[in-house]
PDB file of C-alpha atoms in Angstrom:
ATOM      1  CA  MET A   1      -0.204  -0.143   0.080  1.00 77.00           C
ATOM      2  CA  SER A   2       1.319   3.661  -1.504  1.00 92.00           C
ATOM      3  CA  LYS A   3       2.344   5.092   2.378  1.00 97.00           C
ATOM      4  CA  LEU A   4       4.665   8.323   2.670  1.00 98.00           C
ATOM      5  CA  TYR A   5       6.675   8.590   5.649  1.00 98.00           C
ATOM      6  CA  LEU A   6       8.624  11.030   7.179  1.00 98.00           C
ATOM      7  CA  VAL A   7      11.441   9.906   9.038  1.00 98.00           C
ATOM      8  CA  PRO A   8      13.615  12.250  11.636  1.00 97.00           C
ATOM      9  CA  THR A   9      17.396  11.499  11.183  1.00 97.00           C
ATOM     10  CA  PRO A  10      20.357  12.290  14.251  1.00 97.00           C
ATOM     11  CA  ILE A  11      20.996  16.149  14.475  1.00 96.00           C
ATOM     12  CA  GLY A  12      24.341  14.934  15.827  1.00 94.00           C
ATOM     13  CA  ASN A  13      24.527  11.369  18.045  1.00 95.00           C
ATOM     14  CA  LEU A  14      24.026   8.691  15.696  1.00 95.00           C
ATOM     15  CA  LYS A  15      22.217   6.888  18.385  1.00 95.00           C
ATOM     16  CA  ASP A  16      19.471   8.923  18.569  1.00 96.00           C
ATOM     17  CA  ILE A  17      17.591   7.402  15.733  1.00 97.00           C
ATOM     18  CA  THR A  18      15.009   5.513  16.335  1.00 97.00           C
ATOM     19  CA  PHE A  19      14.487   1.481  15.516  1.00 98.00           C
ATOM     20  CA  ARG A  20      11.245   2.450  14.435  1.00 98.00           C
ATOM     21  CA  ALA A  21      13.096   4.561  11.972  1.00 98.00           C
ATOM     22  CA  ILE A  22      16.038   2.094  10.848  1.00 98.00           C
ATOM     23  CA  ASP A  23      13.134  -0.581  10.240  1.00 98.00           C
ATOM     24  CA  VAL A  24      11.028   1.977   8.136  1.00 98.00           C
ATOM     25  CA  LEU A  25      14.292   3.420   6.020  1.00 98.00           C
ATOM     26  CA  LYS A  26      14.956  -0.433   5.112  1.00 98.00           C
ATOM     27  CA  GLU A  27      11.434  -1.525   4.611  1.00 98.00           C
ATOM     28  CA  VAL A  28      10.622   1.741   1.510  1.00 98.00           C
ATOM     29  CA  ASP A  29      10.969   1.112  -1.886  1.00 98.00           C
ATOM     30  CA  LEU A  30      12.866   4.917  -2.234  1.00 98.00           C
ATOM     31  CA  ILE A  31      14.535   7.258   0.205  1.00 98.00           C
ATOM     32  CA  LEU A  32      14.111  10.512  -0.611  1.00 97.00           C
ATOM     33  CA  ALA A  33      17.534  12.469   0.741  1.00 95.00           C
ATOM     34  CA  GLU A  34      18.200  16.399   1.407  1.00 92.00           C
ATOM     35  CA  ASP A  35      21.930  15.543   0.580  1.00 92.00           C
ATOM     36  CA  THR A  36      22.740  11.946  -0.611  1.00 94.00           C
ATOM     37  CA  ARG A  37      26.360  12.012   0.211  1.00 94.00           C
ATOM     38  CA  THR A  38      25.555  13.047   3.759  1.00 93.00           C
ATOM     39  CA  SER A  39      22.657  10.873   4.120  1.00 96.00           C
ATOM     40  CA  GLY A  40      24.761   7.855   2.430  1.00 96.00           C
ATOM     41  CA  LYS A  41      27.087   7.937   5.254  1.00 96.00           C
ATOM     42  CA  LEU A  42      23.752   7.739   7.966  1.00 96.00           C
ATOM     43  CA  LEU A  43      22.383   4.637   5.778  1.00 97.00           C
ATOM     44  CA  LYS A  44      25.655   3.041   5.777  1.00 97.00           C
ATOM     45  CA  HIS A  45      26.235   2.879   9.296  1.00 97.00           C
ATOM     46  CA  PHE A  46      22.660   1.234  10.096  1.00 97.00           C
ATOM     47  CA  GLU A  47      23.028  -1.448   7.149  1.00 97.00           C
ATOM     48  CA  ILE A  48      20.461   0.042   5.091  1.00 98.00           C
ATOM     49  CA  THR A  49      20.626  -0.226   1.273  1.00 98.00           C
ATOM     50  CA  THR A  50      17.307   1.195  -0.026  1.00 98.00           C
ATOM     51  CA  GLN A  51      17.616   3.240  -3.097  1.00 97.00           C
ATOM     52  CA  MET A  52      18.063   6.340  -2.528  1.00 97.00           C
ATOM     53  CA  GLN A  53      16.939  10.033  -4.830  1.00 95.00           C
ATOM     54  CA  SER A  54      17.742  13.626  -4.225  1.00 92.00           C
ATOM     55  CA  HIS A  55      15.241  15.815  -2.632  1.00 91.00           C
ATOM     56  CA  HIS A  56      15.873  19.383  -1.424  1.00 85.00           C
ATOM     57  CA  MET A  57      15.024  22.630  -1.734  1.00 79.00           C
ATOM     58  CA  HIS A  58      16.208  23.529  -5.569  1.00 80.00           C
ATOM     59  CA  ASN A  59      14.091  20.346  -7.080  1.00 82.00           C
ATOM     60  CA  GLU A  60      11.681  19.598  -5.047  1.00 82.00           C
ATOM     61  CA  HIS A  61       8.708  21.933  -6.966  1.00 84.00           C
ATOM     62  CA  LYS A  62       9.511  20.177 -10.213  1.00 87.00           C
ATOM     63  CA  THR A  63       9.853  16.580  -8.495  1.00 90.00           C
ATOM     64  CA  VAL A  64       6.458  16.595  -6.405  1.00 94.00           C
ATOM     65  CA  ASN A  65       4.233  15.575  -9.412  1.00 94.00           C
ATOM     66  CA  HIS A  66       6.356  12.673 -10.748  1.00 95.00           C
ATOM     67  CA  LEU A  67       6.758  11.289  -6.862  1.00 96.00           C
ATOM     68  CA  ILE A  68       3.118  11.614  -6.543  1.00 97.00           C
ATOM     69  CA  GLU A  69       2.552   9.520  -9.775  1.00 96.00           C
ATOM     70  CA  LYS A  70       5.073   6.646  -7.607  1.00 97.00           C
ATOM     71  CA  LEU A  71       3.125   6.746  -5.228  1.00 97.00           C
ATOM     72  CA  LYS A  72      -0.203   5.838  -6.684  1.00 96.00           C
ATOM     73  CA  ALA A  73       1.293   3.123  -7.970  1.00 96.00           C
ATOM     74  CA  GLY A  74       1.577   1.607  -5.040  1.00 96.00           C
ATOM     75  CA  MET A  75       5.283   2.828  -3.662  1.00 97.00           C
ATOM     76  CA  THR A  76       6.118   3.556  -0.052  1.00 98.00           C
ATOM     77  CA  ILE A  77       8.326   6.448   0.147  1.00 98.00           C
ATOM     78  CA  ALA A  78      10.574   7.664   2.941  1.00 98.00           C
ATOM     79  CA  VAL A  79      11.824  11.227   3.304  1.00 97.00           C
ATOM     80  CA  ILE A  80      14.984  12.241   5.331  1.00 97.00           C
ATOM     81  CA  SER A  81      16.726  15.948   5.767  1.00 95.00           C
ATOM     82  CA  ASP A  82      20.239  15.790   6.489  1.00 94.00           C
ATOM     83  CA  ALA A  83      19.580  15.755  10.198  1.00 94.00           C
ATOM     84  CA  GLY A  84      16.320  16.501  12.593  1.00 95.00           C
ATOM     85  CA  THR A  85      12.822  16.127  11.093  1.00 96.00           C
ATOM     86  CA  PRO A  86      11.921  16.593   7.516  1.00 95.00           C
ATOM     87  CA  ALA A  87       9.616  19.795   6.687  1.00 93.00           C
ATOM     88  CA  ILE A  88      10.950  21.555  10.075  1.00 92.00           C
ATOM     89  CA  SER A  89      13.251  24.770   7.875  1.00 87.00           C
ATOM     90  CA  ASP A  90      13.747  21.324   5.743  1.00 88.00           C
ATOM     91  CA  PRO A  91      12.218  20.058   2.665  1.00 89.00           C
ATOM     92  CA  GLY A  92       9.233  18.382   2.803  1.00 93.00           C
ATOM     93  CA  PHE A  93       6.062  20.061   3.232  1.00 94.00           C
ATOM     94  CA  LEU A  94       5.370  19.932  -0.357  1.00 95.00           C
ATOM     95  CA  LEU A  95       5.061  16.664  -0.964  1.00 96.00           C
ATOM     96  CA  VAL A  96       3.322  16.069   2.487  1.00 97.00           C
ATOM     97  CA  ARG A  97       0.662  18.951   1.248  1.00 96.00           C
ATOM     98  CA  ALA A  98       0.342  16.893  -2.239  1.00 97.00           C
ATOM     99  CA  CYS A  99      -0.220  13.606  -0.579  1.00 97.00           C
ATOM    100  CA  VAL A 100      -2.997  15.373   1.765  1.00 97.00           C
ATOM    101  CA  GLU A 101      -4.424  16.914  -1.698  1.00 97.00           C
ATOM    102  CA  ASN A 102      -4.215  13.203  -3.302  1.00 97.00           C
ATOM    103  CA  ASN A 103      -5.532  10.944  -0.540  1.00 97.00           C
ATOM    104  CA  ILE A 104      -2.350   9.466  -0.028  1.00 97.00           C
ATOM    105  CA  GLU A 105      -1.536   8.619   3.595  1.00 97.00           C
ATOM    106  CA  VAL A 106       1.309  10.017   5.487  1.00 98.00           C
ATOM    107  CA  ASP A 107       3.212   8.747   8.390  1.00 98.00           C
ATOM    108  CA  CYS A 108       5.580  11.615  10.449  1.00 98.00           C
ATOM    109  CA  LEU A 109       8.127   9.062  12.873  1.00 98.00           C
ATOM    110  CA  PRO A 110       8.534  11.085  15.998  1.00 96.00           C
ATOM    111  CA  GLY A 111      12.247  11.603  16.599  1.00 94.00           C
ATOM    112  CA  ALA A 112      15.047  14.460  16.712  1.00 93.00           C
ATOM    113  CA  THR A 113      14.532  18.218  16.740  1.00 94.00           C
ATOM    114  CA  ALA A 114      16.694  20.337  17.017  1.00 95.00           C
ATOM    115  CA  PHE A 115      14.636  23.078  18.866  1.00 96.00           C
ATOM    116  CA  VAL A 116      12.723  20.760  21.247  1.00 97.00           C
ATOM    117  CA  PRO A 117      15.616  19.928  23.531  1.00 97.00           C
ATOM    118  CA  ALA A 118      17.459  23.337  23.202  1.00 98.00           C
ATOM    119  CA  LEU A 119      13.465  25.064  24.478  1.00 98.00           C
ATOM    120  CA  VAL A 120      13.461  22.467  27.475  1.00 98.00           C
ATOM    121  CA  ASN A 121      17.041  23.135  28.200  1.00 97.00           C
ATOM    122  CA  SER A 122      16.841  27.046  28.334  1.00 98.00           C
ATOM    123  CA  GLY A 123      15.089  27.641  31.281  1.00 98.00           C
ATOM    124  CA  LEU A 124      12.414  29.686  29.972  1.00 98.00           C
ATOM    125  CA  PRO A 125       9.104  29.169  29.949  1.00 98.00           C
ATOM    126  CA  ASN A 126       7.929  26.439  27.452  1.00 96.00           C
ATOM    127  CA  ASP A 127       4.166  25.921  28.064  1.00 96.00           C
ATOM    128  CA  LYS A 128       3.575  28.407  25.079  1.00 97.00           C
ATOM    129  CA  PHE A 129       5.843  29.085  22.257  1.00 98.00           C
ATOM    130  CA  VAL A 130       6.153  30.096  18.675  1.00 98.00           C
ATOM    131  CA  PHE A 131       8.751  28.607  16.685  1.00 97.00           C
ATOM    132  CA  GLU A 132      10.310  31.045  13.651  1.00 97.00           C
ATOM    133  CA  GLY A 133      12.859  29.048  12.261  1.00 95.00           C
ATOM    134  CA  PHE A 134      15.499  31.467  10.230  1.00 95.00           C
ATOM    135  CA  LEU A 135      14.662  35.158  10.100  1.00 96.00           C
ATOM    136  CA  PRO A 136      14.534  36.912   6.840  1.00 94.00           C
ATOM    137  CA  VAL A 137      18.038  37.716   5.599  1.00 89.00           C
ATOM    138  CA  LYS A 138      16.870  41.282   4.251  1.00 86.00           C
ATOM    139  CA  LYS A 139      13.511  42.138   3.280  1.00 89.00           C
ATOM    140  CA  GLY A 140      11.338  41.888   5.709  1.00 94.00           C
ATOM    141  CA  ARG A 141      13.547  41.330   8.846  1.00 96.00           C
ATOM    142  CA  GLN A 142      12.922  44.479  10.295  1.00 96.00           C
ATOM    143  CA  THR A 143       9.259  44.279   9.904  1.00 96.00           C
ATOM    144  CA  ARG A 144       9.216  40.816  11.713  1.00 97.00           C
ATOM    145  CA  LEU A 145      11.680  41.807  14.532  1.00 97.00           C
ATOM    146  CA  LEU A 146       8.666  44.450  15.234  1.00 97.00           C
ATOM    147  CA  LEU A 147       6.227  42.223  15.213  1.00 97.00           C
ATOM    148  CA  LEU A 148       7.735  39.728  17.389  1.00 98.00           C
ATOM    149  CA  ALA A 149       8.912  42.076  19.767  1.00 97.00           C
ATOM    150  CA  GLU A 150       5.222  42.448  20.984  1.00 97.00           C
ATOM    151  CA  GLU A 151       5.158  39.021  21.085  1.00 98.00           C
ATOM    152  CA  THR A 152       4.401  37.525  24.824  1.00 98.00           C
ATOM    153  CA  ARG A 153       5.404  34.049  24.136  1.00 98.00           C
ATOM    154  CA  THR A 154       8.859  32.094  23.685  1.00 98.00           C
ATOM    155  CA  ILE A 155      10.386  32.317  20.589  1.00 98.00           C
ATOM    156  CA  ILE A 156      12.669  29.832  19.173  1.00 98.00           C
ATOM    157  CA  PHE A 157      15.170  30.526  16.050  1.00 98.00           C
ATOM    158  CA  TYR A 158      17.326  28.592  13.970  1.00 97.00           C
ATOM    159  CA  GLU A 159      20.583  30.534  13.338  1.00 97.00           C
ATOM    160  CA  SER A 160      23.858  30.423  11.072  1.00 96.00           C
ATOM    161  CA  PRO A 161      26.753  30.695  13.169  1.00 96.00           C
ATOM    162  CA  HIS A 162      28.342  33.881  10.867  1.00 95.00           C
ATOM    163  CA  LYS A 163      24.694  35.549  11.385  1.00 96.00           C
ATOM    164  CA  LEU A 164      24.733  34.984  15.264  1.00 97.00           C
ATOM    165  CA  ILE A 165      26.407  38.240  16.143  1.00 97.00           C
ATOM    166  CA  LYS A 166      24.346  39.797  14.058  1.00 97.00           C
ATOM    167  CA  THR A 167      21.372  38.532  15.049  1.00 98.00           C
ATOM    168  CA  LEU A 168      21.455  39.176  18.482  1.00 98.00           C
ATOM    169  CA  GLY A 169      22.587  42.676  17.768  1.00 98.00           C
ATOM    170  CA  HIS A 170      18.681  42.758  16.661  1.00 97.00           C
ATOM    171  CA  PHE A 171      17.410  41.154  19.676  1.00 98.00           C
ATOM    172  CA  CYS A 172      19.086  43.930  21.843  1.00 98.00           C
ATOM    173  CA  GLU A 173      17.963  47.011  19.348  1.00 97.00           C
ATOM    174  CA  TYR A 174      14.547  45.695  18.801  1.00 98.00           C
ATOM    175  CA  PHE A 175      13.567  43.340  22.023  1.00 98.00           C
ATOM    176  CA  GLY A 176      16.007  45.677  24.482  1.00 98.00           C
ATOM    177  CA  GLU A 177      19.356  44.249  26.093  1.00 98.00           C
ATOM    178  CA  ASP A 178      17.786  43.111  28.864  1.00 98.00           C
ATOM    179  CA  ARG A 179      15.438  40.304  27.614  1.00 98.00           C
ATOM    180  CA  LEU A 180      16.655  36.766  28.445  1.00 98.00           C
ATOM    181  CA  VAL A 181      17.888  34.908  25.319  1.00 98.00           C
ATOM    182  CA  SER A 182      19.738  31.186  25.166  1.00 98.00           C
ATOM    183  CA  VAL A 183      21.691  30.001  22.745  1.00 98.00           C
ATOM    184  CA  SER A 184      22.175  25.887  22.390  1.00 98.00           C
ATOM    185  CA  ARG A 185      24.821  25.110  19.867  1.00 97.00           C
ATOM    186  CA  GLU A 186      25.722  21.694  18.585  1.00 96.00           C
ATOM    187  CA  ILE A 187      23.075  19.604  20.188  1.00 97.00           C
ATOM    188  CA  THR A 188      24.151  16.166  21.226  1.00 96.00           C
ATOM    189  CA  LYS A 189      27.413  16.644  19.990  1.00 95.00           C
ATOM    190  CA  LEU A 190      31.310  16.685  21.553  1.00 92.00           C
ATOM    191  CA  TYR A 191      30.927  20.557  21.945  1.00 92.00           C
ATOM    192  CA  GLU A 192      27.409  20.856  22.991  1.00 96.00           C
ATOM    193  CA  GLU A 193      27.197  24.372  24.669  1.00 96.00           C
ATOM    194  CA  THR A 194      23.766  26.195  26.176  1.00 98.00           C
ATOM    195  CA  ILE A 195      24.973  30.101  26.867  1.00 98.00           C
ATOM    196  CA  ARG A 196      21.955  31.308  28.847  1.00 98.00           C
ATOM    197  CA  GLY A 197      21.781  35.381  29.784  1.00 98.00           C
ATOM    198  CA  THR A 198      20.803  38.722  28.778  1.00 98.00           C
ATOM    199  CA  ALA A 199      20.830  39.344  24.948  1.00 98.00           C
ATOM    200  CA  LYS A 200      23.203  41.994  25.860  1.00 98.00           C
ATOM    201  CA  GLU A 201      25.273  39.544  27.620  1.00 98.00           C
ATOM    202  CA  VAL A 202      25.074  36.509  25.247  1.00 98.00           C
ATOM    203  CA  LEU A 203      25.962  39.150  22.354  1.00 98.00           C
ATOM    204  CA  GLU A 204      29.122  40.180  24.795  1.00 98.00           C
ATOM    205  CA  HIS A 205      29.808  35.914  24.941  1.00 98.00           C
ATOM    206  CA  TYR A 206      29.802  35.376  21.392  1.00 97.00           C
ATOM    207  CA  THR A 207      31.619  38.416  20.124  1.00 97.00           C
ATOM    208  CA  ASN A 208      34.722  37.477  22.469  1.00 97.00           C
ATOM    209  CA  LYS A 209      34.157  33.849  21.581  1.00 95.00           C
ATOM    210  CA  PRO A 210      32.911  33.759  17.750  1.00 93.00           C
ATOM    211  CA  PRO A 211      30.016  30.755  17.255  1.00 93.00           C
ATOM    212  CA  LYS A 212      30.924  27.066  15.105  1.00 93.00           C
ATOM    213  CA  GLY A 213      28.097  25.174  14.338  1.00 93.00           C
ATOM    214  CA  GLU A 214      24.462  24.395  14.480  1.00 92.00           C
ATOM    215  CA  ILE A 215      22.371  26.835  16.416  1.00 97.00           C
ATOM    216  CA  VAL A 216      19.085  27.582  18.129  1.00 98.00           C
ATOM    217  CA  ILE A 217      17.948  30.796  20.279  1.00 98.00           C
ATOM    218  CA  VAL A 218      15.431  30.540  22.407  1.00 98.00           C
ATOM    219  CA  VAL A 219      14.329  34.155  23.269  1.00 98.00           C
ATOM    220  CA  ASP A 220      11.829  35.255  26.330  1.00 98.00           C
ATOM    221  CA  GLY A 221       8.133  36.328  25.396  1.00 98.00           C
ATOM    222  CA  LYS A 222       7.706  40.478  26.068  1.00 97.00           C
ATOM    223  CA  LYS A 223       6.450  40.685  30.062  1.00 94.00           C
TER     224      LYS A 223
END
């Protein structure tokens, strides 16, 4: 029976993949991978020999219809990203939406997602929160920050290391230097760390110690 699986992969520590995820990746007819080279290392580690096909932000618009035809023909397909849960700031949404529109079953497995441990680790309220992902690089950035300055729930962002200082500077400017911030870096990896403090304090820390690796920022809501 045709079905689309969204399968989370480890964000660092390979032990964070689930037994069910391994089983699904072994049993499906095709795996759609954001980067086949990166995913190839993971599949080799777990002795998964299923055929892979590239599926990333630059080609997903062009391949959706073809993939829907494969699913209608009875194939089972799994989607994986380089790390974490597909469709969370990664490819996956367009294909899921197309499956829903075509009454094709979709099954998203639970598993690794970077923002959940970062949120829980932050010490900031996690009963209500909003996930913003990556802020606009240029167009719309100021408008978004002005809107979020009034947000009362905890806010979660993804950011690249070379843009972190700029973003923290914007938090100081738009949210205020005293707004509490938590930056989690390299979650589940060897050099994992979480730096907590005011926006000004965290900015000073990373100005003196330039960051590396994958980054999640958690910001306290407006009081």
